[in-house]
Amino acid sequence: MHLDPFELHEPATVEEALELAGTLSGKFDYLAGGTDLLPNYKMHINLRPHLISLERVSELRGVSSNRIGAMTRLAEVEESPDLSRAYPGVAEAVREVATPLVRASGTVGGNLLLETRCFFFNQTYPWRQSLGFCLKADGDRCHVVPQKERCYATFSGDLAPALAALEAEVEVAGPSGRRRMPVEHLYNAAGDGILRLSLVPGEIVVAIHFPESARRARSAYTKLRVRPSFDFPELGVAAAVWGAAEAPEKVRLAIGGLETYPRRFDEDTDALAGAPLTDARVRTVAEAVTRRVRPVHNTFLPPDYRRRMTEVFVRRTLSRVRAPNGSVAA
Amino acid sequence: MASEASPYRLLGTRIPYIEGPLKVSGRAEYTDDLTRPNLLVGRLLRSPWPHARLRSIDVSAARKMPGVAAVLTGEKYPTTFGVLPITHDETALAVGKTRYIGDILAAVAASDELSAERALAAIQVDAEVLPEYSDPHVGLGAVAEPIHSRGLNGSNIQKEVHQHFGDVDAAFAEAAHTVRVRGTFAGVTHAFTEPLVTMAEATPDGRLTVWSATQVPHYLHRALSEVLGIPLHRIRVLKPEVGGGFGGKSDPLPHEIVCAALALETGRPVKMLLDREDVFLTNHGRHPTQNDLRVAADAEGHLLAYDLSAVIDGGAWSSFGTVTTYYNGVLAMGPYRVPNFRYHGRRVYTTKPPSGAMRAHGGTNVRYTIETALDELAEKLGMSPFELRMKNALPPNSTTITQFRITSTSFLACLKAARERSGFDEKFRKLPYGRGIGLGCGFYISGSNSPIHFTPKMPQCTVHLKADMDGGIAVHCMQADIGQGSNTLLAAIVAEVLGVQLERVHVVPVDSDVSPVDIGSYSSRVTFMMGNAARQASERLLALLLAAAHELTGYPAKQLRVREERYEVAHRPEVGVSYLEALHKAMEHSGALQASGAYTSPPMGGTHKGARAGTAPAYSFAAYVAEASVDAETGFFAVEKVWAAFDCGRPLNRLAVEGQIEGSIHMGLGQFMGESMNYRGSRLLNPSLLEYKIPTPQQMPEVEVLLVGADDPEGPFGAKEAGEGPLVAILPAVGNALYDAVGVRFYDLPVTPDKVWKGIERRRAEGTPWKGT
Amino acid sequence: MASRPLRTRVNGTALERTVPDERILLDLLREDLRLTGTKRGCDLGTCGCCTVLLDGRPTLSCLTLARSAEGREVTTIEGVTPAEGLHPVQRAFVERGATQCGFCTPGFILTSVALLRDHPHPSREEVARAISGNLCRCTGYTKIIEAVLAVGGGK
Ligand SMILES: Cc1cc2nc3c(=O)[nH]c(=O)nc-3n(C[C@H](O)[C@H](O)[C@H](O)COP(=O)(O)OP(=O)(O)OC[C@H]3O[C@@H](n4cnc5c(N)ncnc54)[C@H](O)[C@@H]3O)c2cc1C
Ligand code: SF4
Ligand code: FES
Ligand code: FES
């Protein structure tokens, strides 16, 4: 499989990159590790004539205990003992991404921004052409929910929920300067599988920042997928709990792999603060969350199963972190 | 496990592959590693429609595009071909009609991939869309637009088999116990790592040379000759190293012929490497199948009858389908004695990628159906699954009701070994809820007795040897090593018989100009047939060497013994000559020594229609026990350990046999756990190695291989097959282990976690406890 | 179409050549340099047959632009094979039957060489995890894991 010709740009600084982005507006993609973008390009999905590689932008690199540069390879995160100790949920999520070979190239920024996925989208050009192109690339209808003019492609990144549960922030740089926002705000809850991000065109993800409080949380990530490597999440549940087992200060839950964006469930988890996380209370939250998620049939496992597993996975993930030793008297 | 010391120097030991050093260093040459000067790239335009009548294909614009050397459409080569002479229904490119999404409409040869793709995009195809038939059940009756004209009575049925042996209805009437199951199997595919690839070159001397990733160089050779209209001797087929086949490279495939046609068209070498999606669309994998089986037994558990019917989804072409249809029935005939048997099998064309032969072809789905039904039967009888099988085992030197000649069988030894090593009796129904153990057994042909030949009287395999002054021995044979280790076995047999070091033996890569015909790597025939041919050739060469040793020592050949690199007098070991001395002496008479050996399978089988299907000179047997654990809340399960007792007669290369068994278990587990060709209508949804779920290393259980076979009387040095038989038993072993774990039977493969979860929920809802839960 | 000079090291030798921007590392190796030991199994990151070492780290050459090798060291299977004989990992693969059809083998060897460099005595689980991005359809991984463990002194 070949790549159609494009022009590659290799800026050395964020500013240079933004300038290029301004000039090439609408005609480029950023390239990080390429493990998401290049397969799509090989399948001739939404090609652009220019690629702006972020590989040489040194500011985007580096891992410390409270910051991960966007161009940090997933493998580097995995190998950082500091991060793994501080944010076990993130470490678990990173270890579960794709395969070791993909993690050698794949970056944190690319993982947050990876394309949403769908059986009718992640296909070669002839395949899509033969079915009739869909809304998300070259076409005007959806093969999953044909009644609607909306795209249901699934957000399939593992890191976003893990970071969102820890209330991590993302720093972005754009034409009008830099800003920081909670990770989950990167995504457009009011959008769909196409209008999936809240970024303005040209914006670059610079880094992830962990608030001081994140180090105090107990966190975990549980991933549903058919095989223990290769497969994208069909459901990914991240949980974080702050404070004592008897009276947690705060509980956060974030879920990916089910809908068009990774989602937090603060309405449900806020009620968990202050009283022991008993089996019954954990179950109640798990059930409430399950009632609200709406997976569709565009991944390998049937949506009903993925929805029902949400209850199990939320329960299990919360149970793992509800107390320092995982168990609480009912 | 065979405890007696091996009478052989090499055979029976662990022999690393002779080409191993080339493979591990990246120096082994696969077809895509080869190149030729002035090489063109070939690409294919595939049908976007499942079923359509082609009105016109306009290639005029494509022809004029930069870099384009040739554009080809179907009408130029309308001759049909197919692996079975009786069902030639394929054309190299679609002619008149297209029958599945992926059928080849046109082909381009261009200077580079990009130019070729651009040319493809410029081809205009006008077609009338016809009804699609994705469900084989729809095609059982007359349809508006049959996919092929050969469909029976206006239906899409490609092959229908009715067989009845004994009196099944009477047997059921007197049965004390009956079991009825329906097994449903999604299609699976070979997914070898090396994509399909061919290179071809037509030269001004009027010859055509074709290099291809094939496991049947000889059948490819013939299909090329027939379709392209070139005599066989003007075509040279070479098989470089092949990166796995599993049956997926055992048909002559359309792209191979198209590539050669483009080479003829352009007078230049052309290489055609298929993308992974193309490989999935070419398929020829295991047939989606529905098996309805009834089993009758008497009060003591003696099997009385099988009544089996099957609907088999053939996809767009026949391929091996006629054989599949028979096999899906007659491979039910072992490893147990079944006195009455009725089979109704129908293979139906659908507008989907063609199904064909895949490892343990025709035997896998029916085996799962039977072995899980027997597990049910044993439960009804209150009998150990082992006892049930022991009671019904086919004895050695017996005949099945379908007239299969069973010579050697160590099936009972397999059962014993698997039972004891696994501690089955201590675990069965006694492990805690969520953990289970199960037995599955198997039986497979060791080489189809019917060669697909001009005349069945010709040998199925010929081996040529040449020993020259350098002391090396060149071995020529068209057998296709596709990773199973047949080159190594060939060399080892020659070295064993002649007493020479293995490194003296050079297996010459397959080249139809010099390799005598062997019909290929399929039906688990190579060890048995090539092995016998190689042994015969080697013994003939040895006779020449011993005659020379006689000249040198004065002792008659009969009194000489073969030692390492030496022929010596049996009762006076100090008297003898070296291999080289004997060789050089012998060469004084004739120059380089040559010998030829061949294997033709003996006549066998009954006289009923289809009697040849399933006949083989020997059969392998298996008894596998699997232990599994289930996460009852999610349906995820893990196979923890497998005890694989196998009868391949004498294992000639233990390393290779173990590798075949481990690899088969992995592949069988894939079909059980998650691999499936997923369709929406006729459209393949998952033509990628990401969405086609081959198990990962973490999902692979520990495997204990137990080789318990006794020598087969006709197998080379007592050997039988170990390439396909090892696959069939793993699926039911795991299925039965899951039942033992959670009390749910799974008859719909693959058994993905959502199905396990659903089954557990259903059982819970019914309120039937299992092992106290 | 844009091209630019690429300066890299391949198997210890400096390489300077002009490559088109969209050139994929796998194509550079196989087509331009004819280092055909690196295999193309899927072109999409799903099989690991194309694994090479990029600055020592096992990397999918089919999802890496040739440009990404700028100023870095690429090691292919040809680069780990000594002039005479075999690397210990290669030897173990041969002796233990860890290669059947061999098409996946160069990728597994490179992954394993890197694993054993960083973790000389891996456990069975560590080996299984490390090779979990390399697909083998022949061996069931059993003998591959055994071979790696054998080099690492495990059993
Ligand atoms: C076989 C396979 C399996 C996979 N399995 C998983 C999985 O299980 N879980 C999972 O999460 N992912 C999976 N992936 C997807 C992917 O590999 C990872 O998500 C990876 O982290 C993407 O990072 P990248 O640097 O390669 O992204 P790229 O492909 O380089 O980029 C992805 C997208 O993000 C944009 N982008 C990247 N960085 C920035 C930035 N700093 N600023 C602005 N835009 C940016 C790019 O323009 C592009 O649109 C898999 C991929 C493959 C090939
Ligand atoms: S959900 Fe619909 S619109 Fe979105 S990618 Fe899938 S088919 Fe296309
Ligand atoms: S060829 Fe690169 S992963 Fe398959
Ligand atoms: S040895 Fe054939 S794919 Fe691994």
mmCIF file of N, CA, C and O in Angstrom, chain A residues 1-2 4-5 117 119-120 123-124 127 130-131 143 224-232 300-302 305 308-309 312-313 315-316, chain B residues 48 101 113-114 117 275 277 631 633-634 636 674 678 680 683-685 687 689-694 696 698-699 752-754 757 761:
data_model
loop_
_atom_site.group_PDB
_atom_site.id
_atom_site.type_symbol
_atom_site.label_atom_id
_atom_site.label_comp_id
_atom_site.label_asym_id
_atom_site.label_seq_id
_atom_site.Cartn_x
_atom_site.Cartn_y
_atom_site.Cartn_z
ATOM 1 N N MET A 1 0.864 -1.191 0.000
ATOM 2 C CA MET A 1 0.000 0.000 0.000
ATOM 3 C C MET A 1 0.894 1.233 0.000
ATOM 4 O O MET A 1 1.844 1.295 0.765
ATOM 5 N N HIS A 2 0.575 2.140 -0.864
ATOM 6 C CA HIS A 2 1.430 3.321 -0.942
ATOM 7 C C HIS A 2 0.711 4.516 -0.317
ATOM 8 O O HIS A 2 -0.490 4.472 -0.065
ATOM 9 N N ASP A 4 -0.230 8.399 -1.130
ATOM 10 C CA ASP A 4 -0.236 9.391 -2.197
ATOM 11 C C ASP A 4 0.750 10.500 -1.826
ATOM 12 O O ASP A 4 0.957 10.776 -0.650
ATOM 13 N N PRO A 5 1.342 11.121 -2.818
ATOM 14 C CA PRO A 5 2.324 12.158 -2.503
ATOM 15 C C PRO A 5 1.735 13.279 -1.641
ATOM 16 O O PRO A 5 0.579 13.657 -1.810
ATOM 17 N N ARG A 117 -13.688 5.765 15.319
ATOM 18 C CA ARG A 117 -13.632 4.551 14.501
ATOM 19 C C ARG A 117 -15.008 3.961 14.227
ATOM 20 O O ARG A 117 -15.942 4.117 15.012
ATOM 21 N N PHE A 119 -16.787 0.514 11.674
ATOM 22 C CA PHE A 119 -16.580 -0.541 10.686
ATOM 23 C C PHE A 119 -16.725 -0.050 9.249
ATOM 24 O O PHE A 119 -16.164 -0.621 8.330
ATOM 25 N N PHE A 120 -17.499 0.999 9.069
ATOM 26 C CA PHE A 120 -17.781 1.448 7.705
ATOM 27 C C PHE A 120 -16.850 2.575 7.271
ATOM 28 O O PHE A 120 -16.955 3.072 6.170
ATOM 29 N N GLN A 123 -11.839 1.520 6.409
ATOM 30 C CA GLN A 123 -11.799 0.600 5.285
ATOM 31 C C GLN A 123 -11.121 1.302 4.125
ATOM 32 O O GLN A 123 -11.052 2.527 4.082
ATOM 33 N N THR A 124 -10.663 0.505 3.164
ATOM 34 C CA THR A 124 -9.980 1.084 2.016
ATOM 35 C C THR A 124 -10.962 1.887 1.155
ATOM 36 O O THR A 124 -12.180 1.738 1.272
ATOM 37 N N TRP A 127 -13.369 -0.266 -0.829
ATOM 38 C CA TRP A 127 -14.376 -0.855 0.065
ATOM 39 C C TRP A 127 -15.476 0.163 0.340
ATOM 40 O O TRP A 127 -16.663 -0.121 0.218
ATOM 41 N N SER A 130 -17.564 0.973 -2.663
ATOM 42 C CA SER A 130 -18.500 -0.064 -3.075
ATOM 43 C C SER A 130 -19.781 -0.028 -2.237
ATOM 44 O O SER A 130 -20.862 -0.283 -2.734
ATOM 45 N N LEU A 131 -19.654 0.338 -0.993
ATOM 46 C CA LEU A 131 -20.851 0.430 -0.147
ATOM 47 C C LEU A 131 -21.557 1.766 -0.358
ATOM 48 O O LEU A 131 -22.766 1.884 -0.168
ATOM 49 N N HIS A 143 -24.126 4.527 7.651
ATOM 50 C CA HIS A 143 -24.540 3.141 7.487
ATOM 51 C C HIS A 143 -24.899 2.480 8.809
ATOM 52 O O HIS A 143 -25.356 1.360 8.833
ATOM 53 N N LEU A 224 -12.195 -3.247 27.866
ATOM 54 C CA LEU A 224 -12.880 -4.377 27.237
ATOM 55 C C LEU A 224 -12.416 -4.468 25.789
ATOM 56 O O LEU A 224 -12.547 -3.516 25.024
ATOM 57 N N ARG A 225 -11.881 -5.598 25.447
ATOM 58 C CA ARG A 225 -11.529 -5.857 24.053
ATOM 59 C C ARG A 225 -11.408 -7.354 23.881
ATOM 60 O O ARG A 225 -11.212 -8.093 24.848
ATOM 61 N N VAL A 226 -11.527 -7.788 22.644
ATOM 62 C CA VAL A 226 -11.566 -9.230 22.405
ATOM 63 C C VAL A 226 -10.227 -9.868 22.766
ATOM 64 O O VAL A 226 -10.167 -10.896 23.412
ATOM 65 N N ARG A 227 -9.130 -9.211 22.348
ATOM 66 C CA ARG A 227 -7.813 -9.799 22.564
ATOM 67 C C ARG A 227 -6.974 -8.883 23.455
ATOM 68 O O ARG A 227 -7.119 -7.654 23.379
ATOM 69 N N PRO A 228 -6.084 -9.443 24.227
ATOM 70 C CA PRO A 228 -5.292 -8.614 25.133
ATOM 71 C C PRO A 228 -4.227 -7.767 24.441
ATOM 72 O O PRO A 228 -3.522 -7.029 25.119
ATOM 73 N N SER A 229 -4.067 -7.868 23.155
ATOM 74 C CA SER A 229 -3.286 -6.843 22.477
ATOM 75 C C SER A 229 -3.939 -6.592 21.131
ATOM 76 O O SER A 229 -4.912 -7.253 20.780
ATOM 77 N N PHE A 230 -3.427 -5.602 20.433
ATOM 78 C CA PHE A 230 -3.948 -5.137 19.142
ATOM 79 C C PHE A 230 -5.248 -4.330 19.271
ATOM 80 O O PHE A 230 -5.340 -3.250 18.715
ATOM 81 N N ASP A 231 -6.231 -4.876 19.977
ATOM 82 C CA ASP A 231 -7.573 -4.353 19.804
ATOM 83 C C ASP A 231 -7.829 -3.023 20.507
ATOM 84 O O ASP A 231 -7.413 -2.801 21.650
ATOM 85 N N PHE A 232 -8.551 -2.179 19.801
ATOM 86 C CA PHE A 232 -9.027 -0.918 20.360
ATOM 87 C C PHE A 232 -10.043 -1.219 21.465
ATOM 88 O O PHE A 232 -10.657 -2.285 21.473
ATOM 89 N N PHE A 300 -16.611 -4.383 16.934
ATOM 90 C CA PHE A 300 -16.670 -5.849 16.820
ATOM 91 C C PHE A 300 -17.751 -6.476 17.700
ATOM 92 O O PHE A 300 -18.501 -7.333 17.279
ATOM 93 N N LEU A 301 -17.812 -6.058 18.951
ATOM 94 C CA LEU A 301 -18.747 -6.694 19.886
ATOM 95 C C LEU A 301 -20.100 -5.996 19.831
ATOM 96 O O LEU A 301 -20.175 -4.783 19.611
ATOM 97 N N PRO A 302 -21.171 -6.747 20.069
ATOM 98 C CA PRO A 302 -22.503 -6.143 19.951
ATOM 99 C C PRO A 302 -22.736 -5.049 21.012
ATOM 100 O O PRO A 302 -22.259 -5.164 22.142
ATOM 101 N N TYR A 305 -24.145 -5.903 24.518
ATOM 102 C CA TYR A 305 -23.147 -6.504 25.417
ATOM 103 C C TYR A 305 -22.233 -5.419 25.990
ATOM 104 O O TYR A 305 -21.949 -5.396 27.185
ATOM 105 N N ARG A 308 -24.037 -3.620 28.665
ATOM 106 C CA ARG A 308 -24.175 -4.401 29.895
ATOM 107 C C ARG A 308 -22.841 -4.559 30.615
ATOM 108 O O ARG A 308 -22.785 -4.615 31.841
ATOM 109 N N MET A 309 -21.784 -4.627 29.853
ATOM 110 C CA MET A 309 -20.465 -4.736 30.479
ATOM 111 C C MET A 309 -20.064 -3.438 31.174
ATOM 112 O O MET A 309 -19.209 -3.430 32.055
ATOM 113 N N VAL A 312 -20.583 -3.899 34.759
ATOM 114 C CA VAL A 312 -19.576 -4.771 35.375
ATOM 115 C C VAL A 312 -18.238 -4.043 35.492
ATOM 116 O O VAL A 312 -17.574 -4.068 36.535
ATOM 117 N N PHE A 313 -17.867 -3.375 34.427
ATOM 118 C CA PHE A 313 -16.546 -2.745 34.417
ATOM 119 C C PHE A 313 -16.489 -1.546 35.362
ATOM 120 O O PHE A 313 -15.471 -1.302 36.004
ATOM 121 N N ARG A 315 -18.220 -1.226 38.064
ATOM 122 C CA ARG A 315 -18.192 -1.826 39.404
ATOM 123 C C ARG A 315 -16.791 -2.330 39.728
ATOM 124 O O ARG A 315 -16.233 -2.033 40.783
ATOM 125 N N ARG A 316 -16.222 -3.049 38.798
ATOM 126 C CA ARG A 316 -14.897 -3.624 39.067
ATOM 127 C C ARG A 316 -13.831 -2.552 39.202
ATOM 128 O O ARG A 316 -12.940 -2.651 40.042
ATOM 129 N N PRO B 48 -17.244 -3.966 -7.152
ATOM 130 C CA PRO B 48 -17.905 -3.360 -5.985
ATOM 131 C C PRO B 48 -19.281 -3.965 -5.736
ATOM 132 O O PRO B 48 -19.909 -3.654 -4.738
ATOM 133 N N ILE B 101 -18.252 -9.265 -4.144
ATOM 134 C CA ILE B 101 -17.503 -8.031 -3.977
ATOM 135 C C ILE B 101 -16.044 -8.431 -3.837
ATOM 136 O O ILE B 101 -15.650 -8.977 -2.807
ATOM 137 N N GLU B 113 3.210 1.518 -8.495
ATOM 138 C CA GLU B 113 1.926 1.281 -7.851
ATOM 139 C C GLU B 113 0.967 2.452 -8.059
ATOM 140 O O GLU B 113 -0.218 2.270 -8.337
ATOM 141 N N LEU B 114 1.492 3.649 -7.901
ATOM 142 C CA LEU B 114 0.642 4.829 -7.997
ATOM 143 C C LEU B 114 0.031 4.942 -9.393
ATOM 144 O O LEU B 114 -1.180 5.168 -9.537
ATOM 145 N N GLU B 117 -2.657 2.352 -9.778
ATOM 146 C CA GLU B 117 -3.899 2.691 -9.057
ATOM 147 C C GLU B 117 -4.670 3.785 -9.792
ATOM 148 O O GLU B 117 -5.894 3.756 -9.864
ATOM 149 N N ASP B 275 -2.763 -6.743 -1.503
ATOM 150 C CA ASP B 275 -2.923 -6.109 -0.201
ATOM 151 C C ASP B 275 -3.632 -7.080 0.734
ATOM 152 O O ASP B 275 -4.281 -8.024 0.293
ATOM 153 N N GLU B 277 -6.301 -6.725 2.390
ATOM 154 C CA GLU B 277 -7.734 -6.795 2.102
ATOM 155 C C GLU B 277 -7.998 -7.738 0.922
ATOM 156 O O GLU B 277 -8.937 -8.530 0.941
ATOM 157 N N ASP B 631 -14.750 -16.224 33.230
ATOM 158 C CA ASP B 631 -15.190 -15.104 34.056
ATOM 159 C C ASP B 631 -16.694 -14.978 33.808
ATOM 160 O O ASP B 631 -17.124 -14.464 32.781
ATOM 161 N N GLU B 633 -19.025 -13.216 34.841
ATOM 162 C CA GLU B 633 -19.687 -11.914 34.733
ATOM 163 C C GLU B 633 -19.491 -11.263 33.377
ATOM 164 O O GLU B 633 -20.284 -10.428 32.957
ATOM 165 N N THR B 634 -18.405 -11.617 32.709
ATOM 166 C CA THR B 634 -18.123 -10.975 31.421
ATOM 167 C C THR B 634 -18.160 -11.958 30.262
ATOM 168 O O THR B 634 -18.217 -11.546 29.111
ATOM 169 N N PHE B 636 -15.666 -13.712 29.420
ATOM 170 C CA PHE B 636 -14.304 -13.948 28.943
ATOM 171 C C PHE B 636 -13.808 -15.273 29.507
ATOM 172 O O PHE B 636 -14.093 -15.618 30.645
ATOM 173 N N GLY B 674 -12.803 -16.503 18.397
ATOM 174 C CA GLY B 674 -13.060 -15.150 17.906
ATOM 175 C C GLY B 674 -12.899 -14.922 16.419
ATOM 176 O O GLY B 674 -13.391 -13.941 15.892
ATOM 177 N N ASN B 678 -16.863 -11.748 9.074
ATOM 178 C CA ASN B 678 -18.141 -11.115 9.427
ATOM 179 C C ASN B 678 -18.717 -10.393 8.223
ATOM 180 O O ASN B 678 -18.046 -9.563 7.620
ATOM 181 N N ARG B 680 -21.957 -8.228 6.374
ATOM 182 C CA ARG B 680 -23.251 -7.569 6.376
ATOM 183 C C ARG B 680 -23.766 -7.810 4.969
ATOM 184 O O ARG B 680 -23.241 -7.262 4.002
ATOM 185 N N ARG B 683 -21.198 -8.401 2.135
ATOM 186 C CA ARG B 683 -20.019 -7.543 2.288
ATOM 187 C C ARG B 683 -19.184 -7.969 3.481
ATOM 188 O O ARG B 683 -19.686 -8.051 4.595
ATOM 189 N N LEU B 684 -17.925 -8.234 3.240
ATOM 190 C CA LEU B 684 -17.022 -8.610 4.322
ATOM 191 C C LEU B 684 -16.673 -7.367 5.129
ATOM 192 O O LEU B 684 -16.118 -6.405 4.597
ATOM 193 N N LEU B 685 -17.024 -7.399 6.414
ATOM 194 C CA LEU B 685 -16.823 -6.207 7.249
ATOM 195 C C LEU B 685 -15.416 -6.118 7.818
ATOM 196 O O LEU B 685 -14.988 -5.044 8.214
ATOM 197 N N PRO B 687 -12.024 -7.210 6.714
ATOM 198 C CA PRO B 687 -10.897 -7.736 5.928
ATOM 199 C C PRO B 687 -9.553 -7.188 6.409
ATOM 200 O O PRO B 687 -8.793 -6.614 5.645
ATOM 201 N N LEU B 689 -6.251 -7.697 9.605
ATOM 202 C CA LEU B 689 -5.724 -8.477 10.725
ATOM 203 C C LEU B 689 -6.016 -7.794 12.053
ATOM 204 O O LEU B 689 -5.753 -8.357 13.108
ATOM 205 N N LEU B 690 -6.567 -6.598 12.009
ATOM 206 C CA LEU B 690 -6.996 -5.954 13.248
ATOM 207 C C LEU B 690 -8.368 -6.468 13.670
ATOM 208 O O LEU B 690 -8.605 -6.771 14.834
ATOM 209 N N GLU B 691 -9.260 -6.592 12.723
ATOM 210 C CA GLU B 691 -10.633 -6.976 13.067
ATOM 211 C C GLU B 691 -10.902 -8.463 12.852
ATOM 212 O O GLU B 691 -11.973 -8.947 13.168
ATOM 213 N N TYR B 692 -9.939 -9.173 12.302
ATOM 214 C CA TYR B 692 -10.029 -10.632 12.227
ATOM 215 C C TYR B 692 -9.178 -11.139 13.387
ATOM 216 O O TYR B 692 -7.957 -10.990 13.387
ATOM 217 N N LYS B 693 -9.825 -11.747 14.384
ATOM 218 C CA LYS B 693 -9.215 -11.852 15.709
ATOM 219 C C LYS B 693 -8.391 -13.123 15.932
ATOM 220 O O LYS B 693 -8.842 -14.066 16.592
ATOM 221 N N ILE B 694 -7.194 -13.123 15.408
ATOM 222 C CA ILE B 694 -6.271 -14.230 15.653
ATOM 223 C C ILE B 694 -5.749 -14.123 17.086
ATOM 224 O O ILE B 694 -5.326 -13.053 17.503
ATOM 225 N N THR B 696 -3.681 -13.899 20.450
ATOM 226 C CA THR B 696 -2.354 -13.350 20.729
ATOM 227 C C THR B 696 -1.584 -14.334 21.612
ATOM 228 O O THR B 696 -2.156 -15.279 22.148
ATOM 229 N N GLN B 698 -0.653 -14.089 24.556
ATOM 230 C CA GLN B 698 -1.188 -14.198 25.925
ATOM 231 C C GLN B 698 -2.399 -15.121 25.991
ATOM 232 O O GLN B 698 -2.790 -15.553 27.065
ATOM 233 N N GLN B 699 -3.026 -15.367 24.839
ATOM 234 C CA GLN B 699 -4.213 -16.231 24.839
ATOM 235 C C GLN B 699 -3.869 -17.694 24.577
ATOM 236 O O GLN B 699 -4.748 -18.544 24.571
ATOM 237 N N THR B 752 -17.558 -15.998 21.103
ATOM 238 C CA THR B 752 -17.007 -14.738 21.615
ATOM 239 C C THR B 752 -17.558 -14.499 23.023
ATOM 240 O O THR B 752 -18.572 -15.083 23.405
ATOM 241 N N PRO B 753 -16.901 -13.628 23.790
ATOM 242 C CA PRO B 753 -17.309 -13.447 25.189
ATOM 243 C C PRO B 753 -18.782 -13.069 25.334
ATOM 244 O O PRO B 753 -19.436 -13.497 26.290
ATOM 245 N N ASP B 754 -19.293 -12.291 24.390
ATOM 246 C CA ASP B 754 -20.702 -11.896 24.521
ATOM 247 C C ASP B 754 -21.619 -13.112 24.456
ATOM 248 O O ASP B 754 -22.649 -13.159 25.138
ATOM 249 N N TRP B 757 -21.348 -14.939 27.809
ATOM 250 C CA TRP B 757 -22.092 -14.169 28.813
ATOM 251 C C TRP B 757 -23.594 -14.393 28.651
ATOM 252 O O TRP B 757 -24.303 -14.648 29.630
ATOM 253 N N GLU B 761 -26.161 -16.051 31.314
ATOM 254 C CA GLU B 761 -27.359 -15.312 31.745
ATOM 255 C C GLU B 761 -28.613 -16.147 31.501
ATOM 256 O O GLU B 761 -29.516 -16.180 32.332
#
